[in-house]
mmCIF file of C-alpha atoms in Angstrom:
data_model
loop_
_atom_site.group_PDB
_atom_site.id
_atom_site.type_symbol
_atom_site.label_atom_id
_atom_site.label_comp_id
_atom_site.label_asym_id
_atom_site.label_seq_id
_atom_site.Cartn_x
_atom_site.Cartn_y
_atom_site.Cartn_z
ATOM 1 C CA UNK A 1 23.853 -5.393 -5.685
ATOM 2 C CA UNK A 2 20.245 -6.460 -5.071
ATOM 3 C CA UNK A 3 19.480 -9.935 -6.468
ATOM 4 C CA UNK A 4 15.846 -9.918 -7.619
ATOM 5 C CA UNK A 5 13.912 -12.976 -8.546
ATOM 6 C CA UNK A 6 10.959 -12.199 -10.979
ATOM 7 C CA UNK A 7 8.452 -15.029 -11.305
ATOM 8 C CA UNK A 8 6.657 -14.933 -14.583
ATOM 9 C CA UNK A 9 3.712 -16.767 -16.147
ATOM 10 C CA UNK A 10 2.268 -16.316 -19.637
ATOM 11 C CA UNK A 11 -0.193 -13.554 -18.607
ATOM 12 C CA UNK A 12 -0.589 -9.783 -18.520
ATOM 13 C CA UNK A 13 0.260 -9.506 -14.862
ATOM 14 C CA UNK A 14 3.672 -11.086 -15.415
ATOM 15 C CA UNK A 15 4.326 -8.758 -18.300
ATOM 16 C CA UNK A 16 3.664 -5.850 -16.001
ATOM 17 C CA UNK A 17 5.927 -7.439 -13.298
ATOM 18 C CA UNK A 18 8.951 -7.868 -15.527
ATOM 19 C CA UNK A 19 8.593 -4.366 -17.086
ATOM 20 C CA UNK A 20 8.157 -2.783 -13.697
ATOM 21 C CA UNK A 21 11.262 -4.670 -12.315
ATOM 22 C CA UNK A 22 13.275 -3.335 -15.269
ATOM 23 C CA UNK A 23 12.123 0.219 -14.327
ATOM 24 C CA UNK A 24 13.140 -0.446 -10.762
ATOM 25 C CA UNK A 25 16.566 -1.555 -12.016
ATOM 26 C CA UNK A 26 17.121 1.905 -13.555
ATOM 27 C CA UNK A 27 17.164 3.411 -10.091
ATOM 28 C CA UNK A 28 18.643 0.659 -7.847
ATOM 29 C CA UNK A 29 21.785 -1.418 -8.341
ATOM 30 C CA UNK A 30 20.287 -4.819 -9.075
ATOM 31 C CA UNK A 31 20.327 -7.940 -11.162
ATOM 32 C CA UNK A 32 16.999 -9.361 -12.358
ATOM 33 C CA UNK A 33 16.592 -13.172 -12.583
ATOM 34 C CA UNK A 34 13.371 -14.037 -14.471
ATOM 35 C CA UNK A 35 12.163 -17.594 -13.906
ATOM 36 C CA UNK A 36 9.248 -19.483 -15.325
ATOM 37 C CA UNK A 37 8.193 -22.631 -13.467
ATOM 38 C CA UNK A 38 6.564 -25.089 -15.787
ATOM 39 C CA UNK A 39 4.382 -27.534 -13.802
ATOM 40 C CA UNK A 40 2.995 -30.765 -15.054
ATOM 41 C CA UNK A 41 -0.431 -30.492 -16.760
ATOM 42 C CA UNK A 42 -3.376 -32.318 -15.280
ATOM 43 C CA UNK A 43 -3.240 -34.968 -18.072
ATOM 44 C CA UNK A 44 0.469 -35.649 -17.846
ATOM 45 C CA UNK A 45 1.300 -38.796 -19.802
ATOM 46 C CA UNK A 46 2.202 -41.802 -17.628
ATOM 47 C CA UNK A 47 4.899 -44.432 -18.144
ATOM 48 C CA UNK A 48 3.923 -47.295 -20.388
ATOM 49 C CA UNK A 49 2.500 -45.151 -23.179
ATOM 50 C CA UNK A 50 5.715 -44.345 -24.975
ATOM 51 C CA UNK A 51 6.813 -41.462 -22.790
ATOM 52 C CA UNK A 52 9.589 -41.550 -20.242
ATOM 53 C CA UNK A 53 9.067 -38.978 -17.410
ATOM 54 C CA UNK A 54 12.383 -37.184 -18.048
ATOM 55 C CA UNK A 55 11.632 -36.884 -21.676
ATOM 56 C CA UNK A 56 8.272 -35.333 -20.911
ATOM 57 C CA UNK A 57 9.883 -32.828 -18.561
ATOM 58 C CA UNK A 58 12.426 -31.854 -21.135
ATOM 59 C CA UNK A 59 9.687 -31.240 -23.616
ATOM 60 C CA UNK A 60 7.804 -29.024 -21.158
ATOM 61 C CA UNK A 61 10.970 -27.075 -20.336
ATOM 62 C CA UNK A 62 11.722 -26.533 -24.081
ATOM 63 C CA UNK A 63 8.151 -25.343 -24.591
ATOM 64 C CA UNK A 64 8.568 -23.061 -21.619
ATOM 65 C CA UNK A 65 11.759 -21.520 -23.018
ATOM 66 C CA UNK A 66 10.055 -20.727 -26.268
ATOM 67 C CA UNK A 67 7.162 -19.120 -24.445
ATOM 68 C CA UNK A 68 9.233 -16.997 -22.108
ATOM 69 C CA UNK A 69 11.707 -15.829 -24.834
ATOM 70 C CA UNK A 70 8.779 -14.632 -26.875
ATOM 71 C CA UNK A 71 7.293 -12.851 -23.826
ATOM 72 C CA UNK A 72 10.556 -11.174 -22.834
ATOM 73 C CA UNK A 73 11.850 -10.380 -26.339
ATOM 74 C CA UNK A 74 10.951 -6.737 -26.117
ATOM 75 C CA UNK A 75 12.630 -6.268 -22.762
ATOM 76 C CA UNK A 76 15.912 -8.164 -23.258
ATOM 77 C CA UNK A 77 17.640 -5.425 -25.218
ATOM 78 C CA UNK A 78 16.318 -2.496 -23.233
ATOM 79 C CA UNK A 79 16.845 -3.908 -19.786
ATOM 80 C CA UNK A 80 20.582 -4.391 -19.201
ATOM 81 C CA UNK A 81 20.117 -5.518 -15.550
ATOM 82 C CA UNK A 82 18.117 -8.618 -16.674
ATOM 83 C CA UNK A 83 19.894 -11.956 -16.729
ATOM 84 C CA UNK A 84 19.051 -14.818 -19.060
ATOM 85 C CA UNK A 85 15.567 -16.150 -18.175
ATOM 86 C CA UNK A 86 15.347 -19.689 -16.724
ATOM 87 C CA UNK A 87 12.691 -22.346 -17.058
ATOM 88 C CA UNK A 88 12.369 -25.049 -14.421
ATOM 89 C CA UNK A 89 10.052 -27.987 -13.995
ATOM 90 C CA UNK A 90 8.155 -28.754 -10.764
ATOM 91 C CA UNK A 91 5.800 -27.325 -8.195
ATOM 92 C CA UNK A 92 5.795 -23.587 -8.538
ATOM 93 C CA UNK A 93 5.851 -22.648 -4.791
ATOM 94 C CA UNK A 94 8.510 -25.246 -3.905
ATOM 95 C CA UNK A 95 10.816 -24.373 -6.795
ATOM 96 C CA UNK A 96 10.591 -20.634 -6.206
ATOM 97 C CA UNK A 97 11.177 -20.917 -2.499
ATOM 98 C CA UNK A 98 14.189 -23.154 -3.194
ATOM 99 C CA UNK A 99 15.670 -20.532 -5.458
ATOM 100 C CA UNK A 100 15.055 -17.681 -2.953
ATOM 101 C CA UNK A 101 16.839 -19.659 -0.246
ATOM 102 C CA UNK A 102 19.702 -21.225 -2.178
ATOM 103 C CA UNK A 103 20.554 -18.178 -4.316
ATOM 104 C CA UNK A 104 20.409 -15.623 -1.573
ATOM 105 C CA UNK A 105 17.724 -13.604 -3.365
ATOM 106 C CA UNK A 106 17.094 -10.085 -1.787
ATOM 107 C CA UNK A 107 13.755 -9.229 -3.445
ATOM 108 C CA UNK A 108 10.939 -11.283 -5.023
ATOM 109 C CA UNK A 109 8.632 -9.790 -7.667
ATOM 110 C CA UNK A 110 5.559 -11.148 -9.399
ATOM 111 C CA UNK A 111 2.239 -10.065 -10.858
ATOM 112 C CA UNK A 112 -0.422 -9.383 -8.295
ATOM 113 C CA UNK A 113 -3.212 -11.962 -7.706
ATOM 114 C CA UNK A 114 -5.965 -11.641 -10.293
ATOM 115 C CA UNK A 115 -8.759 -11.214 -7.766
ATOM 116 C CA UNK A 116 -7.477 -8.419 -5.524
ATOM 117 C CA UNK A 117 -9.968 -8.745 -2.719
ATOM 118 C CA UNK A 118 -9.376 -9.161 1.038
ATOM 119 C CA UNK A 119 -10.464 -12.819 1.202
ATOM 120 C CA UNK A 120 -8.282 -13.728 -1.843
ATOM 121 C CA UNK A 121 -5.278 -11.803 -0.580
ATOM 122 C CA UNK A 122 -5.574 -13.296 2.862
ATOM 123 C CA UNK A 123 -5.691 -16.872 1.315
ATOM 124 C CA UNK A 124 -2.740 -16.088 -0.880
ATOM 125 C CA UNK A 125 -0.639 -14.711 1.990
ATOM 126 C CA UNK A 126 -1.433 -17.762 4.086
ATOM 127 C CA UNK A 127 -0.062 -20.119 1.385
ATOM 128 C CA UNK A 128 3.017 -22.142 2.192
ATOM 129 C CA UNK A 129 5.109 -20.083 -0.150
ATOM 130 C CA UNK A 130 4.405 -16.711 1.472
ATOM 131 C CA UNK A 131 4.413 -18.078 4.990
ATOM 132 C CA UNK A 132 8.009 -19.293 4.372
ATOM 133 C CA UNK A 133 9.213 -16.282 2.335
ATOM 134 C CA UNK A 134 11.463 -14.145 4.479
ATOM 135 C CA UNK A 135 12.381 -11.511 1.871
ATOM 136 C CA UNK A 136 10.586 -8.333 0.785
ATOM 137 C CA UNK A 137 8.288 -8.917 -2.222
ATOM 138 C CA UNK A 138 6.547 -6.738 -4.737
ATOM 139 C CA UNK A 139 3.127 -7.366 -6.307
ATOM 140 C CA UNK A 140 2.520 -5.434 -9.565
ATOM 141 C CA UNK A 141 -1.041 -4.705 -10.612
ATOM 142 C CA UNK A 142 -0.347 -1.853 -13.020
ATOM 143 C CA UNK A 143 2.685 -0.068 -14.431
ATOM 144 C CA UNK A 144 3.700 3.248 -12.799
ATOM 145 C CA UNK A 145 6.489 5.664 -13.261
ATOM 146 C CA UNK A 146 8.873 5.284 -10.367
ATOM 147 C CA UNK A 147 9.368 8.926 -9.304
ATOM 148 C CA UNK A 148 8.519 8.721 -5.595
ATOM 149 C CA UNK A 149 7.735 6.069 -2.977
ATOM 150 C CA UNK A 150 5.033 6.070 -0.282
ATOM 151 C CA UNK A 151 6.311 4.284 2.840
ATOM 152 C CA UNK A 152 3.541 3.538 5.297
ATOM 153 C CA UNK A 153 4.704 3.826 8.856
ATOM 154 C CA UNK A 154 1.962 2.174 10.884
ATOM 155 C CA UNK A 155 3.737 1.408 14.210
ATOM 156 C CA UNK A 156 7.101 1.466 15.888
ATOM 157 C CA UNK A 157 8.039 -2.162 15.173
ATOM 158 C CA UNK A 158 7.040 -1.753 11.508
ATOM 159 C CA UNK A 159 9.100 1.391 11.119
ATOM 160 C CA UNK A 160 12.231 -0.345 12.347
ATOM 161 C CA UNK A 161 11.615 -3.238 10.046
ATOM 162 C CA UNK A 162 11.239 -0.844 7.123
ATOM 163 C CA UNK A 163 14.490 0.880 7.954
ATOM 164 C CA UNK A 164 16.402 -2.418 7.780
ATOM 165 C CA UNK A 165 14.829 -3.378 4.458
ATOM 166 C CA UNK A 166 15.031 0.030 2.682
ATOM 167 C CA UNK A 167 18.397 0.987 4.092
ATOM 168 C CA UNK A 168 20.205 -1.477 1.934
ATOM 169 C CA UNK A 169 17.815 -1.628 -1.029
ATOM 170 C CA UNK A 170 17.493 2.150 -1.512
ATOM 171 C CA UNK A 171 21.125 2.974 -0.803
ATOM 172 C CA UNK A 172 22.299 5.693 -3.212
ATOM 173 C CA UNK A 173 18.894 5.931 -4.918
ATOM 174 C CA UNK A 174 17.635 9.363 -5.826
ATOM 175 C CA UNK A 175 13.937 8.443 -5.895
ATOM 176 C CA UNK A 176 12.306 10.145 -2.810
ATOM 177 C CA UNK A 177 10.999 8.154 0.029
ATOM 178 C CA UNK A 178 7.905 9.722 1.763
ATOM 179 C CA UNK A 179 7.562 8.413 5.291
ATOM 180 C CA UNK A 180 3.797 8.588 5.907
ATOM 181 C CA UNK A 181 2.375 8.285 9.427
ATOM 182 C CA UNK A 182 -1.039 8.839 11.073
ATOM 183 C CA UNK A 183 -1.807 12.495 11.770
ATOM 184 C CA UNK A 184 -2.001 13.483 15.422
ATOM 185 C CA UNK A 185 1.387 11.834 16.131
ATOM 186 C CA UNK A 186 3.439 14.058 18.307
ATOM 187 C CA UNK A 187 0.690 16.353 19.520
ATOM 188 C CA UNK A 188 1.103 14.983 22.993
ATOM 189 C CA UNK A 189 4.351 14.836 25.007
ATOM 190 C CA UNK A 190 3.934 11.131 25.699
ATOM 191 C CA UNK A 191 2.081 8.080 24.513
ATOM 192 C CA UNK A 192 2.251 5.816 21.428
ATOM 193 C CA UNK A 193 1.568 8.567 18.901
ATOM 194 C CA UNK A 194 4.447 10.786 20.137
ATOM 195 C CA UNK A 195 6.736 7.735 20.140
ATOM 196 C CA UNK A 196 5.841 6.780 16.626
ATOM 197 C CA UNK A 197 6.600 10.286 15.357
ATOM 198 C CA UNK A 198 9.946 10.199 17.204
ATOM 199 C CA UNK A 199 10.742 6.821 15.592
ATOM 200 C CA UNK A 200 9.797 8.117 12.143
ATOM 201 C CA UNK A 201 12.120 11.063 12.602
ATOM 202 C CA UNK A 202 14.934 8.734 13.687
ATOM 203 C CA UNK A 203 14.184 6.483 10.676
ATOM 204 C CA UNK A 204 14.619 9.452 8.368
ATOM 205 C CA UNK A 205 18.027 10.205 9.824
ATOM 206 C CA UNK A 206 19.112 6.593 9.610
ATOM 207 C CA UNK A 207 18.029 6.206 6.039
ATOM 208 C CA UNK A 208 19.685 9.418 5.046
ATOM 209 C CA UNK A 209 22.901 8.040 6.654
ATOM 210 C CA UNK A 210 22.561 4.914 4.490
ATOM 211 C CA UNK A 211 22.505 7.146 1.366
ATOM 212 C CA UNK A 212 18.727 7.276 0.825
ATOM 213 C CA UNK A 213 17.548 10.724 -0.143
ATOM 214 C CA UNK A 214 15.661 12.875 -0.335
ATOM 215 C CA UNK A 215 13.202 11.886 2.407
ATOM 216 C CA UNK A 216 10.076 13.563 3.584
ATOM 217 C CA UNK A 217 7.739 12.958 6.544
ATOM 218 C CA UNK A 218 4.105 12.948 5.447
ATOM 219 C CA UNK A 219 1.351 12.959 8.217
ATOM 220 C CA UNK A 220 -2.106 11.860 7.287
ATOM 221 C CA UNK A 221 -5.523 11.583 8.934
ATOM 222 C CA UNK A 222 -6.342 7.911 9.368
ATOM 223 C CA UNK A 223 -9.776 6.583 8.445
ATOM 224 C CA UNK A 224 -10.982 3.560 10.467
ATOM 225 C CA UNK A 225 -7.415 2.604 11.284
ATOM 226 C CA UNK A 226 -6.044 2.948 7.692
ATOM 227 C CA UNK A 227 -4.820 5.714 5.431
ATOM 228 C CA UNK A 228 -7.568 7.553 3.423
ATOM 229 C CA UNK A 229 -8.409 6.042 0.102
ATOM 230 C CA UNK A 230 -6.450 7.546 -2.732
ATOM 231 C CA UNK A 231 -3.684 9.086 -0.646
ATOM 232 C CA UNK A 232 -0.979 7.187 -2.549
ATOM 233 C CA UNK A 233 -2.506 7.059 -6.046
ATOM 234 C CA UNK A 234 0.153 9.298 -7.484
ATOM 235 C CA UNK A 235 3.103 7.306 -6.234
ATOM 236 C CA UNK A 236 5.172 4.783 -8.179
ATOM 237 C CA UNK A 237 5.505 2.305 -5.353
ATOM 238 C CA UNK A 238 3.919 1.791 -1.884
ATOM 239 C CA UNK A 239 5.927 0.072 0.793
ATOM 240 C CA UNK A 240 4.056 -1.483 3.719
ATOM 241 C CA UNK A 241 4.724 -3.944 6.530
ATOM 242 C CA UNK A 242 2.668 -7.098 6.759
ATOM 243 C CA UNK A 243 1.775 -9.555 9.440
ATOM 244 C CA UNK A 244 1.866 -13.188 8.395
ATOM 245 C CA UNK A 245 -1.520 -13.919 9.987
ATOM 246 C CA UNK A 246 -3.254 -10.885 8.646
ATOM 247 C CA UNK A 247 -7.041 -11.310 9.048
ATOM 248 C CA UNK A 248 -9.226 -10.897 5.997
ATOM 249 C CA UNK A 249 -11.324 -8.318 7.851
ATOM 250 C CA UNK A 250 -8.315 -6.217 8.749
ATOM 251 C CA UNK A 251 -8.602 -2.494 7.879
ATOM 252 C CA UNK A 252 -4.975 -2.664 6.670
ATOM 253 C CA UNK A 253 -5.777 -5.513 4.240
ATOM 254 C CA UNK A 254 -8.893 -3.722 3.016
ATOM 255 C CA UNK A 255 -6.848 -0.657 2.279
ATOM 256 C CA UNK A 256 -4.282 -2.753 0.408
ATOM 257 C CA UNK A 257 -6.954 -4.380 -1.725
ATOM 258 C CA UNK A 258 -8.026 -0.889 -2.959
ATOM 259 C CA UNK A 259 -4.545 0.160 -4.055
ATOM 260 C CA UNK A 260 -3.717 0.130 -7.762
ATOM 261 C CA UNK A 261 -0.003 1.123 -7.320
ATOM 262 C CA UNK A 262 2.667 -1.560 -7.156
ATOM 263 C CA UNK A 263 3.091 -2.736 -3.571
ATOM 264 C CA UNK A 264 6.247 -3.814 -1.784
ATOM 265 C CA UNK A 265 5.589 -5.879 1.377
ATOM 266 C CA UNK A 266 7.984 -6.444 4.281
ATOM 267 C CA UNK A 267 7.039 -9.067 6.777
ATOM 268 C CA UNK A 268 7.313 -8.190 10.479
#
């Protein structure tokens, strides 16, 4: 059972995130745990004006419960894998990271950053929360039908990381995994390209042994060190590896910024 934490806010991106997580739960054995972190407003009342801090926090939590119940009302009956939503008070990054660690969460899901540009994505990924997150996570920009998955195999280390992540998560799932790798791999008898193709082939065998099927190997012609634009537009999910210190001028990050499909990231 995959324990999935879905962080929600009162915005459209979060609505997409929870609905997409419910769709994912139709294909994978998982439990969804929605959580809304209610932080203190900038004008939080101080002691001495008739408000005790704990009373104020309880008021905020109650307000958050009413907000999240209204937001999730349409999903609660149609999404049997979703647990009762929670509302907690505090710093969003700190509270979410605490839950991920203490509750042995396997997957983290949230709405994608509003400004999906390389500089913004780089800044977000360098935040304390993401630098300390050691689980796969999904950013949802738009809703898609989950009928096939594009798995970007960029290098040998990344492929091995993806096998470990997907082997457990996709076990028994019938949604096809397409293992995509740069074209030209395997044309020579030696070298990094031939090695990558060999590793991709082994990854397919290992994932099939874990109960992931059907799988396909999809070669592509890279453009400036990244897949061509639009190659994965018809997929329901894109899975990629990610370095924690990814530069904002990285071709990989530029390609990611142009993707409209939900993205699952696995740190290497």
